[in-house]
XYZ file of C-alpha atoms in Angstrom:
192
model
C -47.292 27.903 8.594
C -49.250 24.767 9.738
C -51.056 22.079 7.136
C -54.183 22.028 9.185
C -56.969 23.152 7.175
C -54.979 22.354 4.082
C -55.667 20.426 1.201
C -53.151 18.166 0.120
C -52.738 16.160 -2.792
C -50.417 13.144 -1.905
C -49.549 11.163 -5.141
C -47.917 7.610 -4.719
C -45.670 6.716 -8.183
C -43.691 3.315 -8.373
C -40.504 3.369 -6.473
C -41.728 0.670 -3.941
C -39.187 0.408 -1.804
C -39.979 4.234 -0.113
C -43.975 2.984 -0.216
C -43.674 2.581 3.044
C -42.081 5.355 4.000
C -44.596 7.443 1.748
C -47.735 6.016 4.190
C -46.037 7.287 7.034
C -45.432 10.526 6.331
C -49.206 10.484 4.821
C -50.252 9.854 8.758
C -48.188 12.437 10.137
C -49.745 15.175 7.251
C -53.175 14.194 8.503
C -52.055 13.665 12.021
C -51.917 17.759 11.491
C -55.083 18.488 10.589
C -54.770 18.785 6.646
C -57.459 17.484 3.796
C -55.722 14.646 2.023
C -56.578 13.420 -1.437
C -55.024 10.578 -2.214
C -53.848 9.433 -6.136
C -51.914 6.802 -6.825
C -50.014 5.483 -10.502
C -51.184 2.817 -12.642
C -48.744 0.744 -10.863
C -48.899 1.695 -7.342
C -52.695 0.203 -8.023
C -52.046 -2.490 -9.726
C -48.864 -4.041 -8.788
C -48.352 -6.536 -6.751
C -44.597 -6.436 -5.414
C -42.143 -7.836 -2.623
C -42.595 -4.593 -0.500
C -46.533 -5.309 -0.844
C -49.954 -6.411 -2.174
C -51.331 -3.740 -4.168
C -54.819 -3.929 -2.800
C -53.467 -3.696 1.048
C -51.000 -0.462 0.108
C -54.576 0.858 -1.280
C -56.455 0.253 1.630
C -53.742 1.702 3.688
C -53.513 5.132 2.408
C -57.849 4.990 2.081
C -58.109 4.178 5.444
C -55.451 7.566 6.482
C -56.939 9.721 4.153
C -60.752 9.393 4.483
C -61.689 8.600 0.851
C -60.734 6.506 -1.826
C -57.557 7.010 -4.079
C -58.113 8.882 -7.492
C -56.128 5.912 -9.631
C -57.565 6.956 -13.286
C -56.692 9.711 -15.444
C -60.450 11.149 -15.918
C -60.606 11.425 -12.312
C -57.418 13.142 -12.026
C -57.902 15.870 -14.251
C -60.724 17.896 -12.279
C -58.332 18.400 -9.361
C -57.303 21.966 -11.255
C -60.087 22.799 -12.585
C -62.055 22.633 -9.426
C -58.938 23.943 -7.275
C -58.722 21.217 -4.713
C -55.148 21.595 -3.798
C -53.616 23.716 -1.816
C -49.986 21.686 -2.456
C -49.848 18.638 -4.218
C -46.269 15.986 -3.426
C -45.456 13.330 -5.348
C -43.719 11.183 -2.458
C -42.051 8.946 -3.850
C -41.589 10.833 -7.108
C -40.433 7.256 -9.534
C -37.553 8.682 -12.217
C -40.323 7.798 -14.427
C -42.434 10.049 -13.027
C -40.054 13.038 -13.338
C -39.008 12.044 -16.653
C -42.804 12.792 -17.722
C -43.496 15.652 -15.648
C -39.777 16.967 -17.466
C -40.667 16.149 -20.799
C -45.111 17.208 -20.632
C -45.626 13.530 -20.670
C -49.457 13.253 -19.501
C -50.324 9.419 -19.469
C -50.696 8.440 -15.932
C -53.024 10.017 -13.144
C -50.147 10.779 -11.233
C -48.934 13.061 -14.128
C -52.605 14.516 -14.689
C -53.127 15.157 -11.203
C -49.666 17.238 -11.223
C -50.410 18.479 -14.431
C -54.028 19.729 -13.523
C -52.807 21.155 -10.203
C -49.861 22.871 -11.791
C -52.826 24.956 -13.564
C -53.203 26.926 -10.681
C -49.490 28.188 -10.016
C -49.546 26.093 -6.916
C -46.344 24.382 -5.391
C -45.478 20.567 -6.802
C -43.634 18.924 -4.446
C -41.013 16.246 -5.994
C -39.451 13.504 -3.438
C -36.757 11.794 -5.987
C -36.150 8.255 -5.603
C -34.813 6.350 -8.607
C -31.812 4.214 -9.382
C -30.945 6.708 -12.017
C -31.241 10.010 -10.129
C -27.383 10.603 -10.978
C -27.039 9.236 -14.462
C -30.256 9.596 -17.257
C -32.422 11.385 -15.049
C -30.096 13.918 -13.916
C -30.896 15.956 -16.695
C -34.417 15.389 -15.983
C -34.212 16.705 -12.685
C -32.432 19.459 -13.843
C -35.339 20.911 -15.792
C -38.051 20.471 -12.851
C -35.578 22.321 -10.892
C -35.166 24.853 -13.270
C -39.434 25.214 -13.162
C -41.909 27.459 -11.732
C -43.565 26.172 -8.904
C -41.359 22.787 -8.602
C -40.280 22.460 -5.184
C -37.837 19.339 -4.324
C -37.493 17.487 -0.973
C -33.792 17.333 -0.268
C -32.494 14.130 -1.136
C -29.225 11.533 -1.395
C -27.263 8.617 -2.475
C -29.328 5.406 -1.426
C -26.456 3.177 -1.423
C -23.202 4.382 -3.331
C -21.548 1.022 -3.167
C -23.844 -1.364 -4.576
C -26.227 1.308 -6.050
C -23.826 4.529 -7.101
C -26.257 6.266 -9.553
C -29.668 5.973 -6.981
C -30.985 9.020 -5.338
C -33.567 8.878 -2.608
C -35.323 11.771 -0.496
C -34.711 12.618 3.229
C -38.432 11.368 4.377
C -37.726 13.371 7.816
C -37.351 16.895 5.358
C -40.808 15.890 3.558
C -43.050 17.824 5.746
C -41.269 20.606 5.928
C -40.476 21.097 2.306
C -44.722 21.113 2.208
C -44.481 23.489 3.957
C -41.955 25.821 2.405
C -43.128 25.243 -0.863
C -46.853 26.662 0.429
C -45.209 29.738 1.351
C -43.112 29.821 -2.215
C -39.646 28.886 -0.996
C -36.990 25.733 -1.742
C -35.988 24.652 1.430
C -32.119 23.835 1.563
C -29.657 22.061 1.310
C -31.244 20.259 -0.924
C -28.150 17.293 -1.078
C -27.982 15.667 2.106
């Protein structure tokens, strides 16, 4: 299966240090062919940090997609209703993030937009990366897992030594999980 013709949601939560990361794989998804509509968490809008300026991560991923990032929850909520999604990913996916999505926790749009595309029985993809991926939000994970329609991009330690409880995804496997979930399957292994 290809991605051209698809329409993607591509959600942007606050684990900063895979932003970058996040924008790339968001060029090679549209480098493909597919729709792209872009939503991004409170803080990915807001926040200015040392990996960026919020208002130049912004016009980065407007600029790839074609159209301006959905950053409320009121504009989040019609993407079920009005079935834009083929496949929505949440890349990065903060532990925040999936301790909301694990727990129906509905106050951000990137939780809405899941929420509201969830509606349909279409895939969610999840690309962990949080400092607590192997301690408190293990059990988190667990659940999404454990879920209808969750689909997870395989994913590791970020740095055992210094870090030993952070988890991070395998941005290379990103596209490709996309692309199994749209046809209903986990790609594995999902520990690299």
């Amino acid at each position: 299966m290809e991605l051209k013709g698809k329409n993607i949601g591509f959600v942007f939560t606050g684990s900063f240090c895979t932003l970058s990361k996040a924008i790339t794989i968001l060029k090679q998804i549209k480098e493909q062919g597919a729709s792209i509509i872009p939503v991004v968490s409170f803080n990915v809008f807001n926040l200015d940090t040392k990996f960026g300026k919020a208002k130049d991560i912004i016009e980065q991923i407007e600029e790839i997609a074609g159209r301006e990032v959905i950053h409320t929850i009121q504009d989040a909520e019609p993407i079920g209703p009005k079935k834009m999604t083929d496949v929505m990913a949440i890349v990065p996916c903060s532990g925040n993030t999936i301790s909301k999505l694990a727990n129906d926790i509905i106050d951000t749009p990137a939780t809405m937009a899941a929420k509201s595309h969830l509606r349909n029985g279409r895939p969610l993809v999840i690309a962990p990366s949080t400092n607590n991926g192997l301690s408190g939000n293990a059990e988190n994970m667990g659940k999404l897992l454990n879920r209808k329609n969750y689909y997870f991009v395989p994913f590791g330690q970020d740095n055992p030594i210094t870090k030993p409880r952070s988890i991070v995804f395998d941005s290379d496997r990103v596209i490709k999980t996309i692309v199994y979930a749209l046809e209903g399957e986990q790609i594995s292994p999902i520990l690299v």
